[in-house]
Short mmCIF file of C-alpha atoms in Angstrom, two decimals:
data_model
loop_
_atom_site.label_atom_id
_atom_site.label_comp_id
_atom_site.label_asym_id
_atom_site.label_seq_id
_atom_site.Cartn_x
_atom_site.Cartn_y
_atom_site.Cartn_z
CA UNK A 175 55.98 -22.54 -55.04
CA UNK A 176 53.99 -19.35 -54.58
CA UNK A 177 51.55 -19.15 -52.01
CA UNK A 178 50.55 -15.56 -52.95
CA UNK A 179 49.26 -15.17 -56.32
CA UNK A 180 50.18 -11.09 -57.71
CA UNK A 181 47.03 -9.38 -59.02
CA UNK A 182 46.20 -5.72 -60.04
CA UNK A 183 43.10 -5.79 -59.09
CA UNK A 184 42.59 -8.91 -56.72
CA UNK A 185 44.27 -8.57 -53.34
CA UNK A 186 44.10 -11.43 -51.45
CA UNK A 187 44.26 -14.68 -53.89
CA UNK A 188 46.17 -17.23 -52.47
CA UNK A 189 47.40 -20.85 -53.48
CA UNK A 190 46.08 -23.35 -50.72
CA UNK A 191 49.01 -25.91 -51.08
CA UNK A 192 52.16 -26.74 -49.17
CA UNK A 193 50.69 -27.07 -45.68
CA UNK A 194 51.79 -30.97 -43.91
CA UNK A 195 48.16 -32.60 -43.94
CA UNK A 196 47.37 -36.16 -42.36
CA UNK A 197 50.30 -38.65 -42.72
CA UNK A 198 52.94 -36.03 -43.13
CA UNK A 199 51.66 -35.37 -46.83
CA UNK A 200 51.72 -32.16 -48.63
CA UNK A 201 48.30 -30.43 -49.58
CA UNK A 202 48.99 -30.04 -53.42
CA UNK A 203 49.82 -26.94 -54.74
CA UNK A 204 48.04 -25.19 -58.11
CA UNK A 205 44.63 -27.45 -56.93
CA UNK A 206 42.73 -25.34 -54.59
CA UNK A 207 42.78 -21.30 -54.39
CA UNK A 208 41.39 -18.95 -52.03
CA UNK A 209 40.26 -15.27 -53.18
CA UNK A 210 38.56 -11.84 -52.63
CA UNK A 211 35.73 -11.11 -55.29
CA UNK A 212 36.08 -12.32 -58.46
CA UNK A 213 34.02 -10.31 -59.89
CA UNK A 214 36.74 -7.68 -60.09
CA UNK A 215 37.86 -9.39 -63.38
CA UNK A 216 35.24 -8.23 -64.87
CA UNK A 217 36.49 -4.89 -64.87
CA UNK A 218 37.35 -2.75 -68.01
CA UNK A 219 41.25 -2.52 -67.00
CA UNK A 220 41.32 -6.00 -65.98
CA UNK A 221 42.51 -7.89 -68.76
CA UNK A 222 45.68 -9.27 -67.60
CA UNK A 223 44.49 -10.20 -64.62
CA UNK A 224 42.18 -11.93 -66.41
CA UNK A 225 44.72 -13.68 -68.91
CA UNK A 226 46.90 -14.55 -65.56
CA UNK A 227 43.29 -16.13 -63.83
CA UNK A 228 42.94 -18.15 -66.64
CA UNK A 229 46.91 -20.02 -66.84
CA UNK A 230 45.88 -20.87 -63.79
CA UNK A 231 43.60 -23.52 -65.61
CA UNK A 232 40.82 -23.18 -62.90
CA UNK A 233 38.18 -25.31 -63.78
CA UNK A 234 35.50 -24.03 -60.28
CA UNK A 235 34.52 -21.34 -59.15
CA UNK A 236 32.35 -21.45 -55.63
CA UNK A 237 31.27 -17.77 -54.76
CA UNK A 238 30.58 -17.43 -51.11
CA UNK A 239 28.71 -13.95 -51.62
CA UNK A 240 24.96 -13.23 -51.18
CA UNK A 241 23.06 -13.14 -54.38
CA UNK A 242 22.42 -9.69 -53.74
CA UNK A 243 26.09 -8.89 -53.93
CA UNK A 244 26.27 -10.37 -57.42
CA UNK A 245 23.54 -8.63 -58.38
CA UNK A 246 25.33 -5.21 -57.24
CA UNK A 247 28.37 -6.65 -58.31
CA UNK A 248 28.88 -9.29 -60.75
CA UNK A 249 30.75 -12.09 -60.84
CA UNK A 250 33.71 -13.61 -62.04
CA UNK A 251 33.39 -13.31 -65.81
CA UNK A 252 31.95 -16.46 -67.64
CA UNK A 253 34.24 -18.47 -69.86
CA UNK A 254 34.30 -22.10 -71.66
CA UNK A 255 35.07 -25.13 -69.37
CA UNK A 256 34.40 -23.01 -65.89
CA UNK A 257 31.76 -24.19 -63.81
CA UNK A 258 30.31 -21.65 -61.30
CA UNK A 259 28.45 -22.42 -58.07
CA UNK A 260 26.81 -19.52 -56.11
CA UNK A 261 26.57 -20.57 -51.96
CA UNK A 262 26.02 -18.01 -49.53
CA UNK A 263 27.07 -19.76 -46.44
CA UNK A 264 26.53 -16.27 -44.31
CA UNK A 265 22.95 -16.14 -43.40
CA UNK A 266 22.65 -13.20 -40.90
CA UNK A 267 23.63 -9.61 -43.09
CA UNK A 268 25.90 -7.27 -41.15
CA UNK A 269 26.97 -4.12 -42.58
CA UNK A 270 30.96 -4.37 -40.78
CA UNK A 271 31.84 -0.90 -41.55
CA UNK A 272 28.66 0.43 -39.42
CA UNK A 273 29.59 -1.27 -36.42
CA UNK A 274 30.26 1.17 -33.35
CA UNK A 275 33.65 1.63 -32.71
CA UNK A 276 34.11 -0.07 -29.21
CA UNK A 277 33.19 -4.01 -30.79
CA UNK A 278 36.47 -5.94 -30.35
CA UNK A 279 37.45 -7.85 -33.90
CA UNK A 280 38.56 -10.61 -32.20
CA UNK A 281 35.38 -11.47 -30.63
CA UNK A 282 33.45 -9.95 -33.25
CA UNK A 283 34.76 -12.52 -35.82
CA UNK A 284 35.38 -15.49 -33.77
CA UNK A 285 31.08 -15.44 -33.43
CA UNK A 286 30.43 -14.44 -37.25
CA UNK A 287 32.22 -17.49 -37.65
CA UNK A 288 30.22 -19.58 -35.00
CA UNK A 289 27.51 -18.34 -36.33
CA UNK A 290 27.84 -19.15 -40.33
CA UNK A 291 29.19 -22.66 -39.14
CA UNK A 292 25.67 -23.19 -37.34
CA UNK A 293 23.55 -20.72 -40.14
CA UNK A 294 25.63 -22.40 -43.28
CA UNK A 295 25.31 -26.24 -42.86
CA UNK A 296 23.51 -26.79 -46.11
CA UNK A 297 25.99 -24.71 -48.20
CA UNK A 298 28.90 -25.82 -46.41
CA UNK A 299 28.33 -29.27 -46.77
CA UNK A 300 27.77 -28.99 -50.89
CA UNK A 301 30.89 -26.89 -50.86
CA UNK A 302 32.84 -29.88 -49.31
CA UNK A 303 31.44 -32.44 -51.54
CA UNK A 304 31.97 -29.92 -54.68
CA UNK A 305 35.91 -29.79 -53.69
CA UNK A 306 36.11 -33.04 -52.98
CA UNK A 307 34.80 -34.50 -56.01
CA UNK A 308 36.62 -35.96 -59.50
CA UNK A 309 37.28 -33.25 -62.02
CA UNK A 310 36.05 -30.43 -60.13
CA UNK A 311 39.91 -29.06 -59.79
CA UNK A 312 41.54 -26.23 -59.78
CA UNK A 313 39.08 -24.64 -58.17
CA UNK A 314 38.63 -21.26 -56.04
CA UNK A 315 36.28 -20.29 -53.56
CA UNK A 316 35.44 -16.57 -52.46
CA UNK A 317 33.58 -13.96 -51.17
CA UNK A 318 34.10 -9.95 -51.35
CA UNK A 319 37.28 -9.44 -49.11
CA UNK A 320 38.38 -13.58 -48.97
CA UNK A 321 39.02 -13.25 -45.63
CA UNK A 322 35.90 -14.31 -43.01
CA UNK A 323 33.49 -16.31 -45.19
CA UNK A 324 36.45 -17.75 -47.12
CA UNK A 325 38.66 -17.99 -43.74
CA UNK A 326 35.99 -20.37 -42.28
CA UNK A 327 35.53 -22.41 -45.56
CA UNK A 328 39.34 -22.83 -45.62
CA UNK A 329 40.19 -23.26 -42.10
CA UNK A 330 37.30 -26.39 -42.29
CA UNK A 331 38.64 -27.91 -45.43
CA UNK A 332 42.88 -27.84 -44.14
CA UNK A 333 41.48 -28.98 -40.62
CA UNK A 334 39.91 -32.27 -42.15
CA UNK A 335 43.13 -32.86 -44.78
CA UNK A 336 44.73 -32.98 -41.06
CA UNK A 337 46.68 -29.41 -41.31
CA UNK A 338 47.97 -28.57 -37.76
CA UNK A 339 46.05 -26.04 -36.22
CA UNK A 340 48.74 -23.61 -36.21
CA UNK A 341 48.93 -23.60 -39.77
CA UNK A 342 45.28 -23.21 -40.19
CA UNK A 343 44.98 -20.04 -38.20
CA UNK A 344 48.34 -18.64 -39.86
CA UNK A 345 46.74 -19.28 -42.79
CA UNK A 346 43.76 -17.24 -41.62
CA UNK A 347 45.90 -14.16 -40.48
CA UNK A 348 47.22 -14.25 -43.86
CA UNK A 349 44.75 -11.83 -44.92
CA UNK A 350 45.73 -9.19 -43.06
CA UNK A 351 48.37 -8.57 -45.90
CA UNK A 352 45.91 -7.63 -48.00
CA UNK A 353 43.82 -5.27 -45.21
CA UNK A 354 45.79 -1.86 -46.74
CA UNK A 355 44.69 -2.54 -50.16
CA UNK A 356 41.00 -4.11 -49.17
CA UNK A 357 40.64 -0.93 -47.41
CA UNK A 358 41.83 1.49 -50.33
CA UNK A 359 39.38 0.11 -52.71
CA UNK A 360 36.36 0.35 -50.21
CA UNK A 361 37.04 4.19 -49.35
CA UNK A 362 37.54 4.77 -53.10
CA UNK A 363 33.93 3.75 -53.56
CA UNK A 364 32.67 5.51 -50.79
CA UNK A 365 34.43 9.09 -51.16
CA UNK A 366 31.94 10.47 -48.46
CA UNK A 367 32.23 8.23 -46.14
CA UNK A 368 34.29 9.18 -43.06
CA UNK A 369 33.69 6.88 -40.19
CA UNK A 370 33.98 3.34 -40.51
CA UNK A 371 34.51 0.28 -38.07
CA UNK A 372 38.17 0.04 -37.13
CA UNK A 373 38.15 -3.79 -37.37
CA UNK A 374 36.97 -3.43 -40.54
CA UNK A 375 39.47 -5.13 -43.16
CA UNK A 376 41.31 -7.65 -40.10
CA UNK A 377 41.32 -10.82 -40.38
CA UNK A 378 42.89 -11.53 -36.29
CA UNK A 379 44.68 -14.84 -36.05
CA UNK A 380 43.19 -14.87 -32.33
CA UNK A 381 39.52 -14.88 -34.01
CA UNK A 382 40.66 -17.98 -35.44
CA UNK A 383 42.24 -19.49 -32.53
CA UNK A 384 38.81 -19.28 -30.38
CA UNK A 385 36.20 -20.18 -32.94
CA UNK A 386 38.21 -23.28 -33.13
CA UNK A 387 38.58 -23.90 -29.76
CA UNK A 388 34.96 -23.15 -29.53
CA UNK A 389 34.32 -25.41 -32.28
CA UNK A 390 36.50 -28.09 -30.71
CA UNK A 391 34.46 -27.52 -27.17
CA UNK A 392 30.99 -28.42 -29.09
CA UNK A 393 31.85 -31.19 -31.46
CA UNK A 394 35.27 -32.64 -29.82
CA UNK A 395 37.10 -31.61 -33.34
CA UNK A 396 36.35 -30.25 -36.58
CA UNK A 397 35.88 -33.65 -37.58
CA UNK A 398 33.08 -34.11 -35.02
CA UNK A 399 31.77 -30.74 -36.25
CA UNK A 400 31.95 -32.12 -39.95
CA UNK A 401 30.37 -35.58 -38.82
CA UNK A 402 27.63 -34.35 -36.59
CA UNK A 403 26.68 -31.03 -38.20
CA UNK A 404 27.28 -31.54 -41.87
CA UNK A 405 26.60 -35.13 -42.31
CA UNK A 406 30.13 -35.15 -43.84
CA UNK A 407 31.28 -39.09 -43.57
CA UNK A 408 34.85 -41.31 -43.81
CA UNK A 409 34.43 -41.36 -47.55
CA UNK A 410 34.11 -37.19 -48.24
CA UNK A 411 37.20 -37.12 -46.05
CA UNK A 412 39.22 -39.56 -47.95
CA UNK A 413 37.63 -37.99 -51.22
CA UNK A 414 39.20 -34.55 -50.06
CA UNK A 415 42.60 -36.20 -49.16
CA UNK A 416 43.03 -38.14 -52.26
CA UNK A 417 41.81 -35.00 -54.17
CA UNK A 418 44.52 -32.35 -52.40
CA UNK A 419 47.12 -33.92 -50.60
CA UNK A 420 50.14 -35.50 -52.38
CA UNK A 421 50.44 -39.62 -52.35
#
């Protein structure tokens, strides 16, 4: 199976499946996708992209953006049979590309994270119970890049199908594949723009490793985190398993 999914214009869409979850069994593959903006198939030379988006046969769509991002930007182009949920789980705006040059990425994302997990407890929680539910699959979630707000969303959901922490955060550095091209299509829309963050466009595997240590520290696990933060119970867990991982 193919974990990376080839798109002209999307960079960083990504098949969720094939990581060992609780009980040794397989998160499914082809039932939960991870992305950068969707919205991008809305574009004029787009069209097979969008053919190859829909043979996926994705039914959701959760867009992690702000609304004012859609507003600027669009959204994944409407079609019959695909539902479409807008939650912004980032509460606090930062403009990443303005940040001075001496803030360390790994310590600038392992907070952002913290700090959506503590800011995004309503959204997060509906975005568990929307991928955990009966017919809501295939589904995708993403934001603009699919790599911090849609990092965090996936590292919670693989941590509580039981994925080894290892994977998670390997899973999280996968991004950085995708940093060259991210980084192409920002400067092309900003032709005058010279100086930008030099973190801007990494997605550091330690970031990963100490927001969920941090996370750990807090809550005693994700689970705890899930339990005590999100009001996520036994039964949303076992939802998600029977939903994504293989019998």
């Amino acid at each position: 199976m193919t974990r990376h999914i080839e798109f002209a214009r999307l960079h960083n869409f990504r098949d969720l499946g094939g990581y060992t979850g609780e009980g040794g069994r397989t998160v499914r593959w082809g039932r939960l996708y991870r992305s950068d903006a969707l919205s991008k198939l809305a574009e004029a030379d787009a069209g097979e992209d969008r053919e190859r988006f829909r043979a996926l046969g994705i039914r959701t769509v959760i867009d992690l953006r702000y609304p004012q991002e859609i507003a600027t930007k669009g959204r994944v182009p409407a079609s019959d049979g695909l539902a479409w949920h807008n939650l912004s789980v980032e509460h606090r705006p930062v403009s990443q590309s303005r940040l001075a040059p001496d803030v360390d990425p790994v310590r600038f994302f392992a907070d952002l994270h913290s700090e959506v997990a503590e800011d995004g407890v309503q959204e997060l929680r509906q975005i568990l119970h929307l991928i955990a539910g009966d017919g809501t699959a295939p589904l995708v979630f993403h934001c603009a890049a699919g790599k911090d707000r849609t990092g965090l969303v996936a590292a919670l959901v693989l941590a509580l199908l039981g994925v080894d922490e290892k994977d998670i955060i390997a899973d999280y550095a996968l991004s950085e594949l995708a940093t060259e091209r991210l980084l192409a299509d920002w400067k092309a829309a900003r032709p005058d723009r010279e100086d930008f963050w030099p973190g801007y466009g990494l997605a550091p595997a330690e970031s990963m490793r100490l927001f969920l240590t941090a996370l750990n520290a807090g809550h005693g696990s994700v689970h705890g985190y899930a339990r005590d933060q999100l009001g996520v119970g036994d039964g949303l867990i076992a939802d998600l398993r029977q939903q994504l991982l293989e019998a």
